[in-house]
Amino acid sequence: MSLALYVLDVPEFQPVVRAAGAAGLTPRQVGDYIELRTDAPEAVLRRADAVIRTAVWHAALTGGLDGRIVSFTSDTLHLAKETG
């Protein structure tokens, strides 16, 4: 199973797409969303790579997630594949 984050395909979330790219996730258009996927067991997105306002950063998970949240702070979003 892959690890994937989904964000709405709107200009406000493009910085999240850039941060995901810097973390090694690959973007793919899925309807009105951008799927950000990796086969790596974990991914850490850094807000500094996104250059994004705090409110939008904290809305990064509103599109959905295939995986689990390890931690989510004002500076990083650490995701991992589901185990078990």
Short mmCIF file of C-alpha atoms in Angstrom, two decimals:
data_model
loop_
_atom_site.label_atom_id
_atom_site.label_comp_id
_atom_site.label_asym_id
_atom_site.label_seq_id
_atom_site.Cartn_x
_atom_site.Cartn_y
_atom_site.Cartn_z
CA MET A 1 0.00 0.00 0.00
CA SER A 2 1.21 3.48 -0.89
CA LEU A 3 1.09 6.63 1.18
CA ALA A 4 -1.02 9.41 -0.36
CA LEU A 5 -2.26 12.87 0.54
CA TYR A 6 -5.07 14.54 -1.43
CA VAL A 7 -5.40 18.30 -1.82
CA LEU A 8 -8.00 20.30 -3.68
CA ASP A 9 -6.64 21.52 -7.02
CA VAL A 10 -6.86 25.25 -6.31
CA PRO A 11 -4.09 27.87 -6.28
CA GLU A 12 -4.16 28.15 -2.47
CA PHE A 13 -2.91 24.55 -2.12
CA GLN A 14 -0.12 24.72 -4.73
CA PRO A 15 2.43 25.45 -1.97
CA VAL A 16 1.42 22.16 -0.30
CA VAL A 17 2.00 20.40 -3.64
CA ARG A 18 5.49 21.97 -3.79
CA ALA A 19 6.27 20.91 -0.21
CA ALA A 20 5.10 17.39 -1.01
CA GLY A 21 7.35 17.33 -4.06
CA ALA A 22 10.29 18.39 -1.90
CA ALA A 23 9.41 15.48 0.43
CA GLY A 24 9.49 13.01 -2.47
CA LEU A 25 5.77 12.66 -3.19
CA THR A 26 4.62 12.53 -6.82
CA PRO A 27 1.58 14.58 -7.92
CA ARG A 28 -1.22 13.17 -10.08
CA GLN A 29 -4.52 14.76 -11.06
CA VAL A 30 -7.54 12.86 -9.69
CA GLY A 31 -10.75 14.70 -10.53
CA ASP A 32 -10.81 18.01 -8.65
CA TYR A 33 -7.91 16.90 -6.42
CA ILE A 34 -4.18 16.39 -6.67
CA GLU A 35 -3.02 13.06 -5.32
CA LEU A 36 0.45 13.26 -3.75
CA ARG A 37 1.77 9.71 -3.53
CA THR A 38 4.93 7.88 -2.50
CA ASP A 39 5.96 4.26 -2.01
CA ALA A 40 8.27 5.33 0.81
CA PRO A 41 7.13 4.22 4.28
CA GLU A 42 7.13 7.81 5.60
CA ALA A 43 7.14 11.38 4.34
CA VAL A 44 7.77 14.67 6.11
CA LEU A 45 6.42 17.84 4.54
CA ARG A 46 7.97 21.06 5.79
CA ARG A 47 6.04 24.30 5.89
CA ALA A 48 9.24 26.19 5.08
CA ASP A 49 9.25 24.40 1.69
CA ALA A 50 5.66 25.53 1.11
CA VAL A 51 5.92 29.22 2.01
CA ILE A 52 2.28 29.10 3.06
CA ARG A 53 0.06 30.81 5.58
CA THR A 54 -0.65 28.90 8.78
CA ALA A 55 -4.40 28.55 8.16
CA VAL A 56 -3.89 26.99 4.72
CA TRP A 57 -1.12 24.73 6.06
CA HIS A 58 -3.47 23.40 8.72
CA ALA A 59 -6.11 22.74 6.03
CA ALA A 60 -3.71 20.50 4.09
CA LEU A 61 -5.45 17.32 5.25
CA THR A 62 -8.99 18.34 4.30
CA GLY A 63 -8.82 16.44 0.97
CA GLY A 64 -8.04 13.10 2.56
CA LEU A 65 -5.17 10.78 3.37
CA ASP A 66 -4.22 7.17 2.63
CA GLY A 67 -1.94 6.54 5.58
CA ARG A 68 -1.65 7.88 9.09
CA ILE A 69 -0.53 11.08 10.74
CA VAL A 70 2.59 10.64 12.86
CA SER A 71 2.65 14.32 13.82
CA PHE A 72 1.25 17.58 12.52
CA THR A 73 2.69 20.86 13.79
CA SER A 74 2.84 24.41 12.52
CA ASP A 75 6.17 23.50 10.88
CA THR A 76 5.93 19.87 9.72
CA LEU A 77 3.47 17.23 8.59
CA HIS A 78 4.87 13.74 9.22
CA LEU A 79 2.92 10.98 7.47
CA ALA A 80 3.41 7.20 7.40
CA LYS A 81 1.89 4.19 5.69
CA GLU A 82 -0.74 2.30 7.62
CA THR A 83 0.70 -0.71 9.39
CA GLY A 84 -0.96 -4.03 10.07
#
